[in-house]
Amino acid sequence: MVKQTIQIFARVKPSVRKQQQGIYSVDEDEKLASSLEIVLPRDLADGFVNNKRESYKFKFQRIFDQEAKQEIIFEIIAKPVAESTLAGYNGTIFAYGQTGSGKTFTITGGAERYSDRGIIPRTLSYIFEQLQKDSSKIYTTHISYLEIYNECGYDLLDPRHEASKLEDLPKVTILEDPDQNIHLKNLSLHQATTEEEALNLLFLGDTNRMIAETPMNQASTRSHCIFTVHLSSKEPGSATVRHAKLHLVDLAGSERVSKTGVGGLLLTEAKYINLSLHYLEQVIIALSEKHRTHIPYRNSMMTSVLRDSLGGNCMTTMIATLSLEKRNIDESISTCRFAQRVALIKNEAILNEEIDPRLMIVRLQKEIADLKAELAMVTGEQRTEALTEEELLQLEKLIASFVEDQDPESRLEVGADMRKIHHCFHHFKKLLNDKKTLENTVSSESTTQQACQEPLKDEEYTKLRSLLKQRDNEINILVNMLKKEKKKTQDALQYSSTEKSEARPPPNSPFIAGSPAGQRTSFSSSLSQTQDLSVYRHRSSLLHKKTGMREEMSLGRQEAFEIFKRDHADSVTIEDNKQVLKQRFSEAKALGESINEARSKIGQLKEAISQRHLQQVALGIAESMAPPSTPDPQEQKLRAQLEEEKSRYKTTFMRLKALKVEIEHLQLLMDKAKLKLQKEFEAWWAEEASSLQVNSPATNLQDAAKPFPQQDQTQLLSKKSSQGLEVENGAGKPDVCDRNARRILPSPCPSLHSQEPSDSSIQLQDRPSSIPLTGDRQTDSDILAFIKARQSILQKKCLGSN
């Protein structure tokens, strides 16, 4: 049993704006814990009498400032928890803080660079690396991913998540057994045998999460997510099994509605998020107080699921994410106070070991059979049914093994069944009688043979002498033949060694790299490397199946998509990742060629060493000399070159393996960015098409098809800009408040391209006055949607230039 308090750490988010000096300071000089001091300068607008507190000081196990890297976070926070999980203890890591303070970046990671991987992917890599190293146990790994959205649980790994609405999916419910253990119904467990399978499950769950844009964060997670790794281990031949769970929790961020000013669905989500975090704080306060009898775990689903992590059988770690800008100081101080209360909670983690249920069943069944047999002997009940054929065969096998066993301490175990005991006695009697009969028969036959063989002894003696003499002559002939063959072999070896020394180049000369064997080895090795790298190019097929992206689009939608993609904010990131991926592929190709070259060089050096060794042996036999005591300098030089090539081969292979993992992660990042771009374009296209159908009646189709004159565009842009200034000056909110929150969910888009428009109907610049419509309602709506999309993009460009 391990007793310890919940470990608390703090991480400061890098500031976007130029930070005001002196807002906070970090003190790392103390031996036991680091301290964070937040300073609030007095505001002169409050008057001369201002009794507000100016300095707040909080203690943490360690504080990570703005320059801290993801690798350092994993090594100090997550790695000890993962090691305890491998040892059989439960573990939990959860991030707490206001919205936009970096919780999801810390737990899951960023999608732009390979070095931005968060705690979850790094922990999975570490766990599977340790499992491969430890071959003394049998490990089984399962993954689950739970989302708590508006106090309702959903399985993020449910395959129906793609084709169904959120309301139609089965909800995860909580069940409690008499021992107060929590069981989650409708939450699936997926077995992961490799790191790649586990990362694919993580990526699938992240695409199904609830994300929306808020004034505080462009991609704010609107739900609590719990990624759980279930690990079980067993030694071969042992009856005990170890079970451990590792919870990696990404809590939704708290936000003040009065500051953000959200409404509608975002307001509902914010209320549920703040309410669940309030219940979490109530549980923390109750656990930190002494002599508290009731802990309100059942107030919310999140506290019920994390019951063991909060004051139970678990080793828990908390990461407080802080955004220490001037506008977020109050929320940061509240987060630090919450962390100080969490640090008062003590957990008692025990080793989760239990006996294998299957072995327990077999043991209990044997015990029941023995007790029944003893009861039958004590009560004297006679069994009337006869033994079956299988039981008789089994008894005869036991008797045979007992008779053949030479150990005097061996015993014949047949149980307490009198029928089996009687059968054994009868079988022993039969064996004894058969042995006596056989002995009598053998003795009589031996007497008869001795009487018949006495007259034939002299004749047989003469025959054996002549046969022995014949064998001696044959042996002498064979010895002479062997001597002649040995002499011929020695002459042939001497002649061949002389020929090879004249025809072969000196040992220190370079080998021919273009030999057929080397070419075959290089070709096979490069082919295997190419097959390994070709796996990563097929990952996009999985995304096509998941998202339902359509391969064929109308010409209007294709042009609109190209313009949308060019103006999108993530286009630069996609191009940069593409260039990095191309560079990594070229590096991997160069490393593969280097490995093939080293492998063929190693083979050539081994062949040269063996030839040199055979040459030395043949020379010693021909000259009838003892082998030299000093080693051959030429052979030593070849062996040194062989060791150097082996070390180069090993170093290059490890670099290629690490590069392979990086290429795989970059491919996943590229696919995720493309998926996000496709979803946002489909949502934007559907919104433009629906607004056009509502605002444009059928009678005004000709007028709607006309493009804007230059002066009308100028008036419209000036009107838009004036409206934006009025909003900024009047309400005091930035323009980003007017954006509609988006739910990035994989949902089917409306079919706007069932019919392809003709080329004459989409070229607007050739017909500036009007566009001839086809009369078909679906085709006309597609044309008008494209016109509206072009106009919207032109307006955005003009606004950006102004």
GROMACS .gro file of C-alpha atoms in nm, residues 10-265:
model
  256
   10ALA     CA    1   0.146   2.434  -1.245
   11ARG     CA    2   0.205   2.528  -1.609
   12VAL     CA    3   0.199   2.886  -1.738
   13LYS     CA    4   0.065   2.939  -2.090
   14PRO     CA    5   0.282   3.155  -2.319
   15SER     CA    6   0.132   3.502  -2.358
   16VAL     CA    7   0.017   3.620  -2.700
   17ARG     CA    8   0.043   3.988  -2.615
   18LYS     CA    9   0.346   4.157  -2.465
   19GLN     CA   10   0.316   4.073  -2.100
   20GLN     CA   11   0.322   4.340  -1.832
   21GLN     CA   12   0.634   4.305  -1.620
   22GLY     CA   13   0.600   4.198  -1.258
   23ILE     CA   14   0.264   4.019  -1.273
   24TYR     CA   15   0.407   3.690  -1.145
   25SER     CA   16   0.734   3.538  -1.029
   26VAL     CA   17   0.854   3.179  -0.981
   27ASP     CA   18   1.080   3.081  -0.688
   28GLU     CA   19   1.273   2.755  -0.745
   29ASP     CA   20   1.516   2.792  -0.451
   30GLU     CA   21   1.311   2.602  -0.195
   31LYS     CA   22   1.405   2.238  -0.134
   32LEU     CA   23   1.065   2.074  -0.106
   33ALA     CA   24   0.836   2.274  -0.337
   34SER     CA   25   0.837   2.563  -0.581
   35SER     CA   26   0.633   2.875  -0.515
   36LEU     CA   27   0.439   3.101  -0.749
   37GLU     CA   28   0.375   3.462  -0.651
   38ILE     CA   29   0.110   3.666  -0.835
   39VAL     CA   30   0.127   4.045  -0.788
   40LEU     CA   31  -0.172   4.272  -0.850
   41PRO     CA   32  -0.066   4.638  -0.876
   42ARG     CA   33  -0.304   4.887  -0.717
   43ASP     CA   34  -0.543   5.062  -0.948
   44LEU     CA   35  -0.542   5.438  -0.896
   45ALA     CA   36  -0.902   5.457  -1.014
   46ASP     CA   37  -1.015   5.289  -0.691
   47GLY     CA   38  -0.911   5.591  -0.483
   48PHE     CA   39  -0.648   5.650  -0.218
   49VAL     CA   40  -0.808   5.408   0.029
   50ASN     CA   41  -0.752   5.072  -0.140
   51ASN     CA   42  -0.724   4.772   0.090
   52LYS     CA   43  -0.722   4.505  -0.182
   53ARG     CA   44  -0.467   4.229  -0.148
   54GLU     CA   45  -0.170   4.284  -0.375
   55SER     CA   46   0.029   3.958  -0.349
   56TYR     CA   47  -0.079   3.593  -0.366
   57LYS     CA   48   0.168   3.310  -0.304
   58PHE     CA   49   0.101   2.942  -0.385
   59LYS     CA   50   0.316   2.629  -0.352
   60PHE     CA   51   0.340   2.348  -0.608
   61GLN     CA   52   0.559   2.040  -0.654
   62ARG     CA   53   0.700   2.214  -0.960
   63ILE     CA   54   0.610   2.511  -1.178
   64PHE     CA   55   0.665   2.502  -1.554
   65ASP     CA   56   0.712   2.847  -1.702
   66GLN     CA   57   0.621   2.961  -2.053
   67GLU     CA   58   0.931   2.806  -2.215
   68ALA     CA   59   0.863   2.451  -2.088
   69LYS     CA   60   0.854   2.183  -2.361
   70GLN     CA   61   0.614   1.891  -2.392
   71GLU     CA   62   0.894   1.639  -2.340
   72ILE     CA   63   0.985   1.789  -1.999
   73ILE     CA   64   0.617   1.781  -1.895
   74PHE     CA   65   0.597   1.410  -1.977
   75GLU     CA   66   0.926   1.315  -1.810
   76ILE     CA   67   0.844   1.485  -1.478
   77ILE     CA   68   0.464   1.445  -1.452
   78ALA     CA   69   0.341   1.151  -1.661
   79LYS     CA   70   0.633   0.907  -1.664
   80PRO     CA   71   0.624   0.822  -1.287
   81VAL     CA   72   0.248   0.761  -1.307
   82ALA     CA   73   0.292   0.534  -1.612
   83GLU     CA   74   0.563   0.336  -1.430
   84SER     CA   75   0.335   0.282  -1.128
   85THR     CA   76   0.061   0.163  -1.366
   86LEU     CA   77   0.297  -0.093  -1.516
   87ALA     CA   78   0.373  -0.209  -1.160
   88GLY     CA   79   0.000  -0.271  -1.090
   89TYR     CA   80  -0.124   0.055  -0.930
   90ASN     CA   81  -0.408   0.273  -1.057
   91GLY     CA   82  -0.311   0.618  -1.185
   92THR     CA   83  -0.483   0.942  -1.287
   93ILE     CA   84  -0.359   1.263  -1.449
   94PHE     CA   85  -0.606   1.549  -1.497
   95ALA     CA   86  -0.566   1.908  -1.615
   96TYR     CA   87  -0.772   2.188  -1.457
   97GLY     CA   88  -0.797   2.554  -1.556
   98GLN     CA   89  -1.003   2.818  -1.729
   99THR     CA   90  -1.095   2.795  -2.096
  100GLY     CA   91  -0.807   2.866  -2.333
  101SER     CA   92  -0.531   2.807  -2.073
  102GLY     CA   93  -0.375   2.504  -2.250
  103LYS     CA   94  -0.537   2.194  -2.095
  104THR     CA   95  -0.603   2.010  -2.422
  105PHE     CA   96  -0.258   2.104  -2.555
  106THR     CA   97  -0.097   1.955  -2.243
  107ILE     CA   98  -0.303   1.633  -2.236
  108THR     CA   99  -0.355   1.558  -2.609
  109GLY     CA  100  -0.101   1.782  -2.783
  110GLY     CA  101  -0.092   2.009  -3.084
  111ALA     CA  102  -0.156   1.917  -3.446
  112GLU     CA  103   0.117   2.120  -3.613
  113ARG     CA  104   0.453   1.968  -3.509
  114TYR     CA  105   0.570   1.624  -3.406
  115SER     CA  106   0.737   1.771  -3.095
  116ASP     CA  107   0.397   1.906  -2.978
  117ARG     CA  108   0.272   1.559  -2.883
  118GLY     CA  109   0.092   1.567  -2.549
  119ILE     CA  110   0.084   1.339  -2.247
  120ILE     CA  111  -0.152   1.077  -2.399
  121PRO     CA  112   0.051   0.985  -2.715
  122ARG     CA  113   0.381   1.000  -2.527
  123THR     CA  114   0.243   0.777  -2.247
  124LEU     CA  115   0.116   0.522  -2.501
  125SER     CA  116   0.459   0.514  -2.668
  126TYR     CA  117   0.633   0.465  -2.333
  127ILE     CA  118   0.395   0.188  -2.216
  128PHE     CA  119   0.426  -0.019  -2.534
  129GLU     CA  120   0.804   0.030  -2.536
  130GLN     CA  121   0.824  -0.113  -2.182
  131LEU     CA  122   0.594  -0.402  -2.273
  132GLN     CA  123   0.824  -0.502  -2.558
  133LYS     CA  124   1.127  -0.497  -2.328
  134ASP     CA  125   0.963  -0.710  -2.054
  135SER     CA  126   0.922  -1.064  -2.187
  136SER     CA  127   0.878  -1.228  -1.845
  137LYS     CA  128   0.504  -1.148  -1.828
  138ILE     CA  129   0.201  -1.171  -2.053
  139TYR     CA  130   0.038  -0.828  -2.096
  140THR     CA  131  -0.308  -0.736  -2.226
  141THR     CA  132  -0.401  -0.374  -2.308
  142HIS     CA  133  -0.750  -0.229  -2.366
  143ILE     CA  134  -0.854   0.130  -2.448
  144SER     CA  135  -1.176   0.323  -2.367
  145TYR     CA  136  -1.264   0.687  -2.441
  146LEU     CA  137  -1.554   0.852  -2.251
  147GLU     CA  138  -1.704   1.195  -2.322
  148ILE     CA  139  -1.929   1.377  -2.071
  149TYR     CA  140  -2.128   1.641  -2.261
  150ASN     CA  141  -2.405   1.831  -2.079
  151GLU     CA  142  -2.396   1.571  -1.796
  152CYS     CA  143  -2.457   1.284  -2.044
  153GLY     CA  144  -2.195   1.020  -2.118
  154TYR     CA  145  -2.108   0.909  -2.474
  155ASP     CA  146  -1.864   0.655  -2.612
  156LEU     CA  147  -1.622   0.833  -2.846
  157LEU     CA  148  -1.510   0.499  -2.996
  158ASP     CA  149  -1.863   0.393  -3.094
  159PRO     CA  150  -1.864   0.320  -3.471
  160ARG     CA  151  -2.216   0.467  -3.496
  161HIS     CA  152  -2.079   0.810  -3.402
  162GLU     CA  153  -2.017   0.900  -3.766
  163ALA     CA  154  -2.361   0.830  -3.914
  164SER     CA  155  -2.592   0.924  -3.624
  165LYS     CA  156  -2.688   1.239  -3.443
  166LEU     CA  157  -2.569   1.291  -3.088
  167GLU     CA  158  -2.922   1.250  -2.952
  168ASP     CA  159  -2.964   0.910  -3.122
  169LEU     CA  160  -2.648   0.755  -2.976
  170PRO     CA  161  -2.678   0.527  -2.670
  171LYS     CA  162  -2.582   0.708  -2.351
  172VAL     CA  163  -2.326   0.569  -2.110
  173THR     CA  164  -2.491   0.500  -1.774
  174ILE     CA  165  -2.338   0.437  -1.431
  175LEU     CA  166  -2.404   0.112  -1.242
  176GLU     CA  167  -2.288   0.048  -0.886
  177ASP     CA  168  -2.237  -0.295  -0.727
  178PRO     CA  169  -2.281  -0.377  -0.353
  179ASP     CA  170  -1.909  -0.307  -0.295
  180GLN     CA  171  -1.959   0.049  -0.432
  181ASN     CA  172  -1.752  -0.023  -0.742
  182ILE     CA  173  -1.851   0.179  -1.051
  183HIS     CA  174  -1.936   0.002  -1.379
  184LEU     CA  175  -2.010   0.193  -1.703
  185LYS     CA  176  -2.277   0.050  -1.931
  186ASN     CA  177  -2.252   0.109  -2.313
  187LEU     CA  178  -1.881   0.203  -2.285
  188SER     CA  179  -1.680  -0.020  -2.519
  189LEU     CA  180  -1.331  -0.161  -2.454
  190HIS     CA  181  -1.102  -0.200  -2.756
  191GLN     CA  182  -0.793  -0.420  -2.738
  192ALA     CA  183  -0.470  -0.259  -2.862
  193THR     CA  184  -0.174  -0.488  -2.926
  194THR     CA  185   0.058  -0.223  -3.072
  195GLU     CA  186   0.126   0.147  -3.031
  196GLU     CA  187  -0.014   0.217  -3.379
  197GLU     CA  188  -0.353   0.065  -3.290
  198ALA     CA  189  -0.373   0.269  -2.967
  199LEU     CA  190  -0.287   0.596  -3.150
  200ASN     CA  191  -0.552   0.522  -3.415
  201LEU     CA  192  -0.813   0.482  -3.138
  202LEU     CA  193  -0.702   0.815  -2.986
  203PHE     CA  194  -0.727   0.989  -3.323
  204LEU     CA  195  -1.073   0.841  -3.386
  205GLY     CA  196  -1.198   0.961  -3.048
  206ASP     CA  197  -1.057   1.313  -3.097
  207THR     CA  198  -1.244   1.353  -3.427
  208ASN     CA  199  -1.574   1.274  -3.249
  209ARG     CA  200  -1.531   1.528  -2.965
  210MET     CA  201  -1.755   1.831  -2.918
  211ILE     CA  202  -1.561   2.144  -3.021
  212ALA     CA  203  -1.691   2.497  -3.072
  213GLU     CA  204  -1.555   2.848  -3.122
  214THR     CA  205  -1.593   3.090  -2.831
  215PRO     CA  206  -1.466   3.445  -2.772
  216MET     CA  207  -1.197   3.304  -2.541
  217ASN     CA  208  -1.083   3.010  -2.760
  218GLN     CA  209  -1.119   2.933  -3.132
  219ALA     CA  210  -1.133   2.555  -3.072
  220SER     CA  211  -1.280   2.517  -2.724
  221THR     CA  212  -1.365   2.165  -2.605
  222ARG     CA  213  -1.720   2.170  -2.473
  223SER     CA  214  -1.705   1.840  -2.285
  224HIS     CA  215  -1.501   1.646  -2.029
  225CYS     CA  216  -1.307   1.354  -2.181
  226ILE     CA  217  -1.154   1.057  -1.998
  227PHE     CA  218  -0.905   0.841  -2.193
  228THR     CA  219  -0.847   0.517  -1.999
  229VAL     CA  220  -0.578   0.250  -2.050
  230HIS     CA  221  -0.669  -0.087  -1.891
  231LEU     CA  222  -0.356  -0.300  -1.835
  232SER     CA  223  -0.345  -0.660  -1.708
  233SER     CA  224  -0.031  -0.871  -1.656
  234LYS     CA  225   0.033  -1.234  -1.561
  235GLU     CA  226   0.346  -1.442  -1.523
  236PRO     CA  227   0.343  -1.776  -1.709
  237GLY     CA  228   0.239  -2.055  -1.473
  238SER     CA  229   0.126  -1.815  -1.199
  239ALA     CA  230  -0.229  -1.804  -1.062
  240THR     CA  231  -0.229  -1.429  -0.980
  241VAL     CA  232  -0.326  -1.155  -1.225
  242ARG     CA  233  -0.251  -0.784  -1.187
  243HIS     CA  234  -0.500  -0.524  -1.312
  244ALA     CA  235  -0.432  -0.149  -1.338
  245LYS     CA  236  -0.611   0.152  -1.488
  246LEU     CA  237  -0.462   0.479  -1.608
  247HIS     CA  238  -0.708   0.771  -1.646
  248LEU     CA  239  -0.590   1.067  -1.859
  249VAL     CA  240  -0.855   1.338  -1.808
  250ASP     CA  241  -0.904   1.654  -2.015
  251LEU     CA  242  -1.156   1.869  -1.826
  252ALA     CA  243  -1.355   2.138  -2.005
  253GLY     CA  244  -1.250   2.489  -1.911
  254SER     CA  245  -1.450   2.707  -1.675
  255GLU     CA  246  -1.563   3.044  -1.810
  256ARG     CA  247  -1.746   3.349  -1.683
  257VAL     CA  248  -2.054   3.410  -1.891
  258SER     CA  249  -2.054   3.777  -1.794
  259LYS     CA  250  -1.709   3.814  -1.952
  260THR     CA  251  -1.759   3.602  -2.266
  261GLY     CA  252  -2.117   3.711  -2.340
  262VAL     CA  253  -2.214   3.384  -2.509
  263GLY     CA  254  -2.573   3.276  -2.572
  264GLY     CA  255  -2.784   2.996  -2.713
  265LEU     CA  256  -2.620   2.654  -2.723
   0.00000   0.00000   0.00000
